[in-house]
XYZ file of C-alpha atoms in Angstrom:
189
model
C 17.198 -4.240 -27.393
C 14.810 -7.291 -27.960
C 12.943 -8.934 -25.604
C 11.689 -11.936 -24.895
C 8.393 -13.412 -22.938
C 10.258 -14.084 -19.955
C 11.318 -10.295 -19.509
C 7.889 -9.305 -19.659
C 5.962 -8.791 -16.412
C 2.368 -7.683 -16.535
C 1.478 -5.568 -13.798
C -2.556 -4.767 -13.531
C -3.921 -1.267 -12.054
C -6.961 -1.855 -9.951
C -9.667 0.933 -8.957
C -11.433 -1.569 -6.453
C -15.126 -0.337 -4.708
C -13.881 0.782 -1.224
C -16.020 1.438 1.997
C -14.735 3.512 4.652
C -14.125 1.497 7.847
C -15.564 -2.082 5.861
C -12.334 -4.283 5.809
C -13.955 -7.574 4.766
C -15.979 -5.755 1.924
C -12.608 -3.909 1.111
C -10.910 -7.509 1.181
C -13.724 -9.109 -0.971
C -13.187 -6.263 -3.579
C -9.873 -6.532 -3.601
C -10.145 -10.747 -4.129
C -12.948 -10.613 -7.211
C -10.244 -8.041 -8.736
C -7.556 -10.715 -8.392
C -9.910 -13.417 -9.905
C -10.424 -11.342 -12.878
C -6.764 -10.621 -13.494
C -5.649 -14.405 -12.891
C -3.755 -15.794 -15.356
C -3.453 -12.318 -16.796
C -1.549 -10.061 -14.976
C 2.018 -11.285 -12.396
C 0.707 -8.580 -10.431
C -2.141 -6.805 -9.162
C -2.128 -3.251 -7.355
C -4.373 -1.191 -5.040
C -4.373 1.880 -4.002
C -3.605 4.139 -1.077
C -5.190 2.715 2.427
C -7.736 0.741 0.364
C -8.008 -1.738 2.942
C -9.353 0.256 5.510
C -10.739 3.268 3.033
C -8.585 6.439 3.106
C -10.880 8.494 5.657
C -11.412 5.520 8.059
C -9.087 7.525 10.916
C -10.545 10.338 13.367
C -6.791 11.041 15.073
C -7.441 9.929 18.309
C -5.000 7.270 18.800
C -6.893 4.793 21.080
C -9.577 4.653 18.475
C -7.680 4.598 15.430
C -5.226 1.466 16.598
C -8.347 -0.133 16.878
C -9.386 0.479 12.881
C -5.229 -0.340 11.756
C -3.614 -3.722 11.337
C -0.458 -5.460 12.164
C 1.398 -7.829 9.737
C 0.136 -10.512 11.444
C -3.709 -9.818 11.906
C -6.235 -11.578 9.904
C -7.102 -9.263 7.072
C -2.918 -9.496 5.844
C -3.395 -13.162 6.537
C -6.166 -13.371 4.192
C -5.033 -11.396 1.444
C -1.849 -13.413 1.857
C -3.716 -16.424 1.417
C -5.787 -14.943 -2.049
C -2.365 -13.891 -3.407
C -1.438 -17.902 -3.234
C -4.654 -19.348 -4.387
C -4.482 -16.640 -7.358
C -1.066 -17.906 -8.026
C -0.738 -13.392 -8.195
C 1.377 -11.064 -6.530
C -0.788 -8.336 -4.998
C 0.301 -4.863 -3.941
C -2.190 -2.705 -1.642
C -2.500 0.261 0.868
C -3.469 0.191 4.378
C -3.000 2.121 7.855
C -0.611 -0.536 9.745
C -0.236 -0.515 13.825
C 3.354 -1.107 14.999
C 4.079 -1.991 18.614
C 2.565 1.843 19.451
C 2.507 3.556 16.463
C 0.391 4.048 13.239
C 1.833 4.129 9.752
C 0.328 4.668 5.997
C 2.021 1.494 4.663
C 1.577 -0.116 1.046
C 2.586 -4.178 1.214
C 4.015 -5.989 -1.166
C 2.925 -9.802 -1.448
C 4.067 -12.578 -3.880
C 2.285 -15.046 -5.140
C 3.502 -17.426 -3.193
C 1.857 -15.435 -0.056
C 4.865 -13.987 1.505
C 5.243 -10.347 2.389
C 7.992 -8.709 -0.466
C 8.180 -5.374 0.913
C 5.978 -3.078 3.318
C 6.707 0.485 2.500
C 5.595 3.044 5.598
C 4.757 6.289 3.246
C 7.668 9.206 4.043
C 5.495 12.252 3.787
C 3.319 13.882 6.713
C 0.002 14.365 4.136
C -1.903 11.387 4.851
C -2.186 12.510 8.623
C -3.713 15.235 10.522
C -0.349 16.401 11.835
C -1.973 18.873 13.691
C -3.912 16.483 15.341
C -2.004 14.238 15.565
C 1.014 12.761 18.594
C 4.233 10.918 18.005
C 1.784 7.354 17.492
C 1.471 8.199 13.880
C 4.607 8.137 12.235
C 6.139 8.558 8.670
C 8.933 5.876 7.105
C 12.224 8.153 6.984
C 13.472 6.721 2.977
C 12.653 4.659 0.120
C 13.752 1.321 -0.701
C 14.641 -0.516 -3.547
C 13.092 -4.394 -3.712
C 13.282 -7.541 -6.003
C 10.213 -9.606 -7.533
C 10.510 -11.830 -9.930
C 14.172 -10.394 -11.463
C 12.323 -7.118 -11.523
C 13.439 -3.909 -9.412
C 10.708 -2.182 -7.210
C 10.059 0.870 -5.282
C 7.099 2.753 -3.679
C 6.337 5.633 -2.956
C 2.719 6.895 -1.675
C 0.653 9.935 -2.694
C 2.402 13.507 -1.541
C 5.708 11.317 -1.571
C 7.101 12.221 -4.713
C 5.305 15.610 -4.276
C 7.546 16.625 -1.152
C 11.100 18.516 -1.731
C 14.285 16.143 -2.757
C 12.176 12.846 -2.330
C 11.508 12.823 -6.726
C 15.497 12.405 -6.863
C 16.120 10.055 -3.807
C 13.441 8.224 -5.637
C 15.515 8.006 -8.890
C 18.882 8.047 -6.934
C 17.511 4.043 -6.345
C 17.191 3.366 -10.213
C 14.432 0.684 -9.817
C 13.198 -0.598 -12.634
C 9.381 -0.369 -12.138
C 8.287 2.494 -9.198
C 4.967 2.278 -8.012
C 3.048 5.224 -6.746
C -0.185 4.322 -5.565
C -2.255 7.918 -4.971
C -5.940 7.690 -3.375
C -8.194 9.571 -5.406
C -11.979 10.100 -4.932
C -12.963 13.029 -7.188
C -16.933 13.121 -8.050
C -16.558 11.792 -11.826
C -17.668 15.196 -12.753
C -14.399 16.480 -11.490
């Protein structure tokens, strides 16, 4: 098969500098990453709950809708607006609050600003289940999504770890699956 420039998308892996519980730092990491990919890369992607940090949540509910975000709170609104002014899709985890409810969520957002896809992660591991009530919920399947003439799915951390989700996964043929995992291993490790 031979390929041309336009079939080629350029997708960059980013390992931003996260602080638990800082969203504007977490947001200002996340935008000098994008400036140094512009022009670059057609898309940019974060990892697992990076805009909040992955540890930011102590499982009581009333205190942990305070540290999620909805679609349309400030923090989406300004990474919306970097993706634009970047001219660069951007791809990024974070705990979302529903009406009453709490998900792990990865967004998709294109580089003209508006929300692709937001994935709410299908496996129990990023929660304290035992902790936990019926606010914090899991997404129930994976979806298939287009950018740019390409094919997308997502699927976070223990996802593609749990029983039967590896071949739903596949069962939706995308083209390019992205699987951000949050990992913060001393270097020694």
């Amino acid at each position: 098969m031979i390929y041309s420039e336009d079939d080629v998308m350029k997708i960059a892996l980013a390992s931003a500098p996260v602080k638990t519980g800082d969203i504007e730092f977490n947001i200002e990491s996340m935008i000098a990453a994008m400036g140094d990919v512009r022009g670059k890369a057609d898309v940019i992607v974060f990892g697992e709950s990076v805009l909040q940090g992955f540890d930011s949540l102590c499982w009581e509910y009333e205190q942990d809708r305070l540290v999620a975000v909805s679609l349309t709170d400030a923090p989406i609104q300004k990474m919306r607006e970097a993706a634009r002014d970047n001219g660069l899709a951007v791809s990024f985890g974070f705990i979302e609050r529903g009406e009453d409810v709490l998900y792990s969520s990865q967004i998709f957002i294109g580089a003209d600003g508006g929300i692709v896809n937001v994935f709410h992660r299908v496996s129990i591991g990023w929660e304290e289940y035992t902790q936990t009530d019926d606010h914090y919920r899991e997404g129930d399947h994976f979806e298939r999504f287009e950018y740019s003439g390409k094919t997308f799915a997502v699927g976070l951390c223990g996802d593609l770890w749990t029983d039967g989700r590896p071949e739903e996964m596949t069962a939706l043929n995308a083209g390019i699956v992205l699987w951000p995992v949050w990992c913060d291993y001393a270097a020694e490790e």
